[in-house]
Amino acid sequence: MGACLAGFFSPPYSKLTYSTPYEQLVCFCGLQLKSVVSSCEKEVSPTECEHKECKRQMLESLIFELRNTVTELEKSLNTVDNEGNEWKTRYETQVELNKQLERQINILRDKVELIRRNPAAYFFSLNWPTLPELTVGAFCIWTKISSASKGSLKRTLKQLEEEKKSLQNQLKDYELRLEQEAKAYHKVNDERRMYLSEILQTSAKLKIVERQKTDAVTGKGEKQILRKPTLCIKPTLKYFWVVVVNTNC
């Protein structure tokens, strides 16, 4: 089969153009059959005719197999087209995302080019009053900048840098204070835990002492009850002897 296909891609068959691979295979097999039949007609030897007949049968079986293969491939192609292929969806999504990123890159390049050409114009073109981070002081600075020159812009920039430094120093002070307060909080929390543990230990000891007291009181009462004397009267000939007998006897 490989030799047949190699012969198909060699001249003169390689010069033929067809719409589908199926038509190419059918044309190739037809041409092979024609060549076999013509060779059989030229040579009349019975053994060679049988050999050619075997070749013809092999080619017919090959054509049948190729037709089945082509139909299976067409069915699989239709099923792939009908299915929602995940990789196809990912590819289309990635292509759309790449297009959006390219548009954003072009917009940013235009902005960078505008800033390089005329930075002051771009600075004034910003809608400063509508920015959410804009404070009252910054708004006043913006109103002054709108009618200022390059020198005033430099002075304003210097002033803003000084304000930035002061704010950074304040931030460092706040961070230091926060760290100190955190240490103090942890210290107080450790002391609180220590006091709680001592309170729990003391309350446990107090409960033990109270239990011992109650046990001692109940034990004394029981002993007094057990030790209460009884009178035993034993008669004799002339006198009654009163004998004090302990209940433990």
mmCIF file of C-alpha atoms in Angstrom:
data_model
loop_
_atom_site.group_PDB
_atom_site.id
_atom_site.type_symbol
_atom_site.label_atom_id
_atom_site.label_comp_id
_atom_site.label_asym_id
_atom_site.label_seq_id
_atom_site.Cartn_x
_atom_site.Cartn_y
_atom_site.Cartn_z
ATOM 1 C CA MET A 1 0.000 0.000 0.000
ATOM 2 C CA GLY A 2 2.851 2.348 0.774
ATOM 3 C CA ALA A 3 4.401 1.600 -2.620
ATOM 4 C CA CYS A 4 1.088 2.330 -4.331
ATOM 5 C CA LEU A 5 0.722 5.667 -2.541
ATOM 6 C CA ALA A 6 4.316 6.549 -3.361
ATOM 7 C CA GLY A 7 3.556 5.833 -6.997
ATOM 8 C CA PHE A 8 0.474 8.024 -6.756
ATOM 9 C CA PHE A 9 2.503 11.020 -5.593
ATOM 10 C CA SER A 10 5.005 10.558 -8.428
ATOM 11 C CA PRO A 11 4.393 11.966 -11.939
ATOM 12 C CA PRO A 12 2.101 11.978 -13.800
ATOM 13 C CA TYR A 13 -0.447 11.491 -10.962
ATOM 14 C CA SER A 14 0.948 14.279 -8.804
ATOM 15 C CA LYS A 15 -0.055 16.841 -11.415
ATOM 16 C CA LEU A 16 -3.767 15.960 -11.055
ATOM 17 C CA THR A 17 -5.886 18.110 -8.724
ATOM 18 C CA TYR A 18 -9.099 16.939 -7.080
ATOM 19 C CA SER A 19 -11.443 18.422 -4.531
ATOM 20 C CA THR A 20 -11.331 15.615 -1.915
ATOM 21 C CA PRO A 21 -8.852 12.910 -0.892
ATOM 22 C CA TYR A 22 -11.545 10.356 -1.671
ATOM 23 C CA GLU A 23 -11.623 11.361 -5.347
ATOM 24 C CA GLN A 24 -7.839 11.243 -5.477
ATOM 25 C CA LEU A 25 -7.747 7.693 -4.129
ATOM 26 C CA VAL A 26 -10.493 6.487 -6.490
ATOM 27 C CA CYS A 27 -8.751 8.052 -9.497
ATOM 28 C CA PHE A 28 -5.439 6.507 -8.489
ATOM 29 C CA CYS A 29 -6.947 3.040 -8.097
ATOM 30 C CA GLY A 30 -8.768 3.380 -11.447
ATOM 31 C CA LEU A 31 -5.559 4.297 -13.196
ATOM 32 C CA GLN A 32 -3.815 1.340 -11.596
ATOM 33 C CA LEU A 33 -6.590 -0.972 -12.769
ATOM 34 C CA LYS A 34 -6.357 0.387 -16.301
ATOM 35 C CA SER A 35 -2.622 -0.210 -16.369
ATOM 36 C CA VAL A 36 -3.089 -3.770 -15.082
ATOM 37 C CA VAL A 37 -5.792 -4.551 -17.654
ATOM 38 C CA SER A 38 -3.733 -3.121 -20.515
ATOM 39 C CA SER A 39 -0.725 -5.183 -19.453
ATOM 40 C CA CYS A 40 -2.910 -8.295 -19.259
ATOM 41 C CA GLU A 41 -4.192 -7.687 -22.770
ATOM 42 C CA LYS A 42 -0.676 -7.373 -24.142
ATOM 43 C CA GLU A 43 0.634 -10.575 -22.515
ATOM 44 C CA VAL A 44 -1.486 -13.653 -23.070
ATOM 45 C CA SER A 45 0.448 -16.079 -20.837
ATOM 46 C CA PRO A 46 -2.010 -17.861 -18.470
ATOM 47 C CA THR A 47 0.286 -17.654 -15.443
ATOM 48 C CA GLU A 48 0.809 -13.965 -15.945
ATOM 49 C CA CYS A 49 -2.920 -13.470 -16.455
ATOM 50 C CA GLU A 50 -3.564 -15.190 -13.140
ATOM 51 C CA HIS A 51 -0.944 -12.977 -11.545
ATOM 52 C CA LYS A 52 -2.600 -9.880 -12.989
ATOM 53 C CA GLU A 53 -5.983 -11.134 -11.831
ATOM 54 C CA CYS A 54 -4.610 -11.460 -8.304
ATOM 55 C CA LYS A 55 -3.271 -7.934 -8.512
ATOM 56 C CA ARG A 56 -6.645 -6.695 -9.720
ATOM 57 C CA GLN A 57 -8.412 -8.381 -6.820
ATOM 58 C CA MET A 58 -5.903 -6.907 -4.403
ATOM 59 C CA LEU A 59 -6.492 -3.454 -5.854
ATOM 60 C CA GLU A 60 -10.255 -3.874 -5.589
ATOM 61 C CA SER A 61 -9.939 -4.895 -1.948
ATOM 62 C CA LEU A 62 -7.620 -1.941 -1.402
ATOM 63 C CA ILE A 63 -10.178 0.409 -2.975
ATOM 64 C CA PHE A 64 -12.887 -1.021 -0.734
ATOM 65 C CA GLU A 65 -10.759 -0.540 2.379
ATOM 66 C CA LEU A 66 -9.835 2.988 1.340
ATOM 67 C CA ARG A 67 -13.493 3.864 0.796
ATOM 68 C CA ASN A 68 -14.363 2.589 4.266
ATOM 69 C CA THR A 69 -11.458 4.548 5.756
ATOM 70 C CA VAL A 70 -12.554 7.731 3.979
ATOM 71 C CA THR A 71 -16.149 7.354 5.188
ATOM 72 C CA GLU A 72 -14.973 6.784 8.774
ATOM 73 C CA LEU A 73 -12.732 9.846 8.602
ATOM 74 C CA GLU A 74 -15.592 11.960 7.240
ATOM 75 C CA LYS A 75 -17.852 10.755 10.064
ATOM 76 C CA SER A 76 -15.216 11.558 12.688
ATOM 77 C CA LEU A 77 -14.697 14.989 11.114
ATOM 78 C CA ASN A 78 -18.424 15.708 11.308
ATOM 79 C CA THR A 79 -18.573 14.601 14.937
ATOM 80 C CA VAL A 80 -15.616 16.829 15.837
ATOM 81 C CA ASP A 81 -17.260 19.796 14.124
ATOM 82 C CA ASN A 82 -20.581 19.175 15.856
ATOM 83 C CA GLU A 83 -19.074 18.726 19.333
ATOM 84 C CA GLY A 84 -18.213 21.704 21.491
ATOM 85 C CA ASN A 85 -14.495 21.154 21.438
ATOM 86 C CA GLU A 86 -12.898 22.462 24.610
ATOM 87 C CA TRP A 87 -9.545 23.241 23.004
ATOM 88 C CA LYS A 88 -11.258 25.099 20.181
ATOM 89 C CA THR A 89 -13.159 27.210 22.701
ATOM 90 C CA ARG A 90 -9.961 27.918 24.613
ATOM 91 C CA TYR A 91 -8.182 28.897 21.444
ATOM 92 C CA GLU A 92 -10.953 31.300 20.402
ATOM 93 C CA THR A 93 -11.045 32.817 23.896
ATOM 94 C CA GLN A 94 -7.273 33.275 23.897
ATOM 95 C CA VAL A 95 -7.375 34.888 20.452
ATOM 96 C CA GLU A 96 -10.041 37.358 21.612
ATOM 97 C CA LEU A 97 -8.033 38.128 24.750
ATOM 98 C CA ASN A 98 -4.908 38.707 22.666
ATOM 99 C CA LYS A 99 -6.821 41.147 20.480
ATOM 100 C CA GLN A 100 -8.019 43.096 23.513
ATOM 101 C CA LEU A 101 -4.504 43.209 24.916
ATOM 102 C CA GLU A 102 -3.149 44.446 21.597
ATOM 103 C CA ARG A 103 -5.733 47.242 21.585
ATOM 104 C CA GLN A 104 -4.776 48.218 25.136
ATOM 105 C CA ILE A 105 -1.090 48.154 24.214
ATOM 106 C CA ASN A 106 -1.741 50.455 21.269
ATOM 107 C CA ILE A 107 -3.692 52.871 23.482
ATOM 108 C CA LEU A 108 -0.895 52.933 26.055
ATOM 109 C CA ARG A 109 1.702 53.476 23.341
ATOM 110 C CA ASP A 110 -0.276 56.459 22.063
ATOM 111 C CA LYS A 111 -0.427 57.873 25.589
ATOM 112 C CA VAL A 112 3.300 57.387 26.086
ATOM 113 C CA GLU A 113 4.009 59.100 22.779
ATOM 114 C CA LEU A 114 1.738 62.002 23.766
ATOM 115 C CA ILE A 115 3.524 62.365 27.108
ATOM 116 C CA ARG A 116 6.925 62.346 25.408
ATOM 117 C CA ARG A 117 5.909 65.018 22.919
ATOM 118 C CA ASN A 118 4.083 67.372 25.280
ATOM 119 C CA PRO A 119 4.000 66.333 28.944
ATOM 120 C CA ALA A 120 2.421 69.590 30.120
ATOM 121 C CA ALA A 121 -0.535 69.212 27.762
ATOM 122 C CA TYR A 122 -1.126 65.679 28.945
ATOM 123 C CA PHE A 123 -0.849 66.836 32.565
ATOM 124 C CA PHE A 124 -3.484 69.531 32.040
ATOM 125 C CA SER A 125 -5.714 67.201 30.019
ATOM 126 C CA LEU A 126 -6.304 65.004 33.059
ATOM 127 C CA ASN A 127 -9.657 65.503 34.754
ATOM 128 C CA TRP A 128 -8.245 66.201 38.185
ATOM 129 C CA PRO A 129 -11.408 67.299 40.045
ATOM 130 C CA THR A 130 -13.160 63.996 39.329
ATOM 131 C CA LEU A 131 -10.389 61.777 40.675
ATOM 132 C CA PRO A 132 -11.507 59.934 43.835
ATOM 133 C CA GLU A 133 -8.124 60.354 45.556
ATOM 134 C CA LEU A 134 -8.180 64.127 45.110
ATOM 135 C CA THR A 135 -8.143 66.091 48.385
ATOM 136 C CA VAL A 136 -9.003 69.719 49.017
ATOM 137 C CA GLY A 137 -5.347 70.754 49.138
ATOM 138 C CA ALA A 138 -4.610 68.952 45.893
ATOM 139 C CA PHE A 139 -7.612 70.629 44.260
ATOM 140 C CA CYS A 140 -6.272 74.059 45.290
ATOM 141 C CA ILE A 141 -2.887 73.123 43.877
ATOM 142 C CA TRP A 142 -4.564 72.066 40.647
ATOM 143 C CA THR A 143 -6.330 75.431 40.318
ATOM 144 C CA LYS A 144 -2.998 77.202 40.816
ATOM 145 C CA ILE A 145 -1.238 74.943 38.323
ATOM 146 C CA SER A 146 -3.792 75.701 35.611
ATOM 147 C CA SER A 147 -2.417 79.252 35.290
ATOM 148 C CA ALA A 148 1.197 78.594 36.183
ATOM 149 C CA SER A 149 4.381 78.460 34.147
ATOM 150 C CA LYS A 150 7.184 75.924 34.121
ATOM 151 C CA GLY A 151 8.918 77.613 37.048
ATOM 152 C CA SER A 152 5.788 77.481 39.152
ATOM 153 C CA LEU A 153 5.339 73.869 38.141
ATOM 154 C CA LYS A 154 8.819 73.091 39.432
ATOM 155 C CA ARG A 155 8.089 74.905 42.694
ATOM 156 C CA THR A 156 4.819 73.055 43.045
ATOM 157 C CA LEU A 157 6.564 69.782 42.352
ATOM 158 C CA LYS A 158 9.150 70.572 45.012
ATOM 159 C CA GLN A 159 6.379 71.435 47.457
ATOM 160 C CA LEU A 160 4.616 68.190 46.706
ATOM 161 C CA GLU A 161 7.842 66.259 47.263
ATOM 162 C CA GLU A 162 8.283 67.956 50.645
ATOM 163 C CA GLU A 163 4.715 67.082 51.573
ATOM 164 C CA LYS A 164 5.391 63.534 50.486
ATOM 165 C CA LYS A 165 8.470 63.348 52.721
ATOM 166 C CA SER A 166 6.536 64.736 55.687
ATOM 167 C CA LEU A 167 3.752 62.238 55.120
ATOM 168 C CA GLN A 168 6.303 59.432 54.910
ATOM 169 C CA ASN A 169 7.825 60.570 58.216
ATOM 170 C CA GLN A 170 4.371 60.639 59.803
ATOM 171 C CA LEU A 171 3.748 57.167 58.471
ATOM 172 C CA LYS A 172 6.990 55.920 60.028
ATOM 173 C CA ASP A 173 6.022 57.513 63.372
ATOM 174 C CA TYR A 174 2.612 55.863 63.236
ATOM 175 C CA GLU A 175 4.203 52.519 62.441
ATOM 176 C CA LEU A 176 6.596 52.896 65.390
ATOM 177 C CA ARG A 177 3.739 53.822 67.723
ATOM 178 C CA LEU A 178 1.695 50.917 66.445
ATOM 179 C CA GLU A 179 4.585 48.541 67.094
ATOM 180 C CA GLN A 180 5.043 49.876 70.639
ATOM 181 C CA GLU A 181 1.332 49.611 71.364
ATOM 182 C CA ALA A 182 1.313 46.072 70.021
ATOM 183 C CA LYS A 183 4.168 45.131 72.364
ATOM 184 C CA ALA A 184 2.333 46.731 75.306
ATOM 185 C CA TYR A 185 -0.848 44.899 74.367
ATOM 186 C CA HIS A 186 0.960 41.555 74.245
ATOM 187 C CA LYS A 187 2.554 42.265 77.615
ATOM 188 C CA VAL A 188 -0.789 43.141 79.214
ATOM 189 C CA ASN A 189 -2.369 40.103 77.617
ATOM 190 C CA ASP A 190 0.344 37.845 79.077
ATOM 191 C CA GLU A 191 -0.206 39.372 82.521
ATOM 192 C CA ARG A 192 -3.948 38.854 82.181
ATOM 193 C CA ARG A 193 -3.420 35.199 81.348
ATOM 194 C CA MET A 194 -1.089 34.811 84.331
ATOM 195 C CA TYR A 195 -3.660 36.397 86.664
ATOM 196 C CA LEU A 196 -6.388 34.170 85.280
ATOM 197 C CA SER A 197 -4.287 31.064 85.896
ATOM 198 C CA GLU A 198 -3.572 32.206 89.476
ATOM 199 C CA ILE A 199 -7.274 32.881 90.047
ATOM 200 C CA LEU A 200 -8.160 29.428 88.776
ATOM 201 C CA GLN A 201 -5.540 27.798 90.999
ATOM 202 C CA THR A 202 -6.716 29.780 94.048
ATOM 203 C CA SER A 203 -10.365 28.937 93.400
ATOM 204 C CA ALA A 204 -9.455 25.255 93.052
ATOM 205 C CA LYS A 205 -7.559 25.335 96.369
ATOM 206 C CA LEU A 206 -10.468 27.160 98.014
ATOM 207 C CA LYS A 207 -12.897 24.512 96.835
ATOM 208 C CA ILE A 208 -10.625 21.797 98.232
ATOM 209 C CA VAL A 209 -10.439 23.559 101.628
ATOM 210 C CA GLU A 210 -14.205 24.046 101.762
ATOM 211 C CA ARG A 211 -14.734 20.397 100.897
ATOM 212 C CA GLN A 212 -12.322 19.360 103.671
ATOM 213 C CA LYS A 213 -14.185 21.583 106.153
ATOM 214 C CA THR A 214 -17.538 20.108 105.212
ATOM 215 C CA ASP A 215 -16.097 16.595 105.428
ATOM 216 C CA ALA A 216 -14.631 17.370 108.866
ATOM 217 C CA VAL A 217 -17.939 18.758 110.148
ATOM 218 C CA THR A 218 -19.923 15.795 108.890
ATOM 219 C CA GLY A 219 -17.301 13.397 110.308
ATOM 220 C CA LYS A 220 -17.501 14.972 113.812
ATOM 221 C CA GLY A 221 -21.275 14.736 113.798
ATOM 222 C CA GLU A 222 -21.168 11.097 112.888
ATOM 223 C CA LYS A 223 -18.594 10.371 115.612
ATOM 224 C CA GLN A 224 -20.719 12.148 118.223
ATOM 225 C CA ILE A 225 -23.709 10.134 117.173
ATOM 226 C CA LEU A 226 -21.712 6.912 117.376
ATOM 227 C CA ARG A 227 -20.222 7.783 120.801
ATOM 228 C CA LYS A 228 -23.597 8.597 122.496
ATOM 229 C CA PRO A 229 -23.754 6.444 125.780
ATOM 230 C CA THR A 230 -26.597 4.068 126.675
ATOM 231 C CA LEU A 231 -27.767 2.832 130.084
ATOM 232 C CA CYS A 232 -27.725 -0.840 130.850
ATOM 233 C CA ILE A 233 -29.515 -1.894 134.114
ATOM 234 C CA LYS A 234 -28.447 -5.215 135.547
ATOM 235 C CA PRO A 235 -30.545 -6.528 138.450
ATOM 236 C CA THR A 236 -28.834 -8.156 141.457
ATOM 237 C CA LEU A 237 -30.181 -9.572 144.646
ATOM 238 C CA LYS A 238 -30.723 -6.376 146.607
ATOM 239 C CA TYR A 239 -29.628 -3.423 144.428
ATOM 240 C CA PHE A 240 -29.862 -2.289 140.880
ATOM 241 C CA TRP A 241 -26.505 -1.473 139.477
ATOM 242 C CA VAL A 242 -26.579 1.185 136.799
ATOM 243 C CA VAL A 243 -23.780 0.632 134.386
ATOM 244 C CA VAL A 244 -22.843 3.053 131.671
ATOM 245 C CA VAL A 245 -22.161 1.039 128.585
ATOM 246 C CA ASN A 246 -20.695 2.422 125.416
ATOM 247 C CA THR A 247 -22.501 1.534 122.245
ATOM 248 C CA ASN A 248 -19.239 0.369 120.735
ATOM 249 C CA CYS A 249 -19.106 -2.582 123.132
#
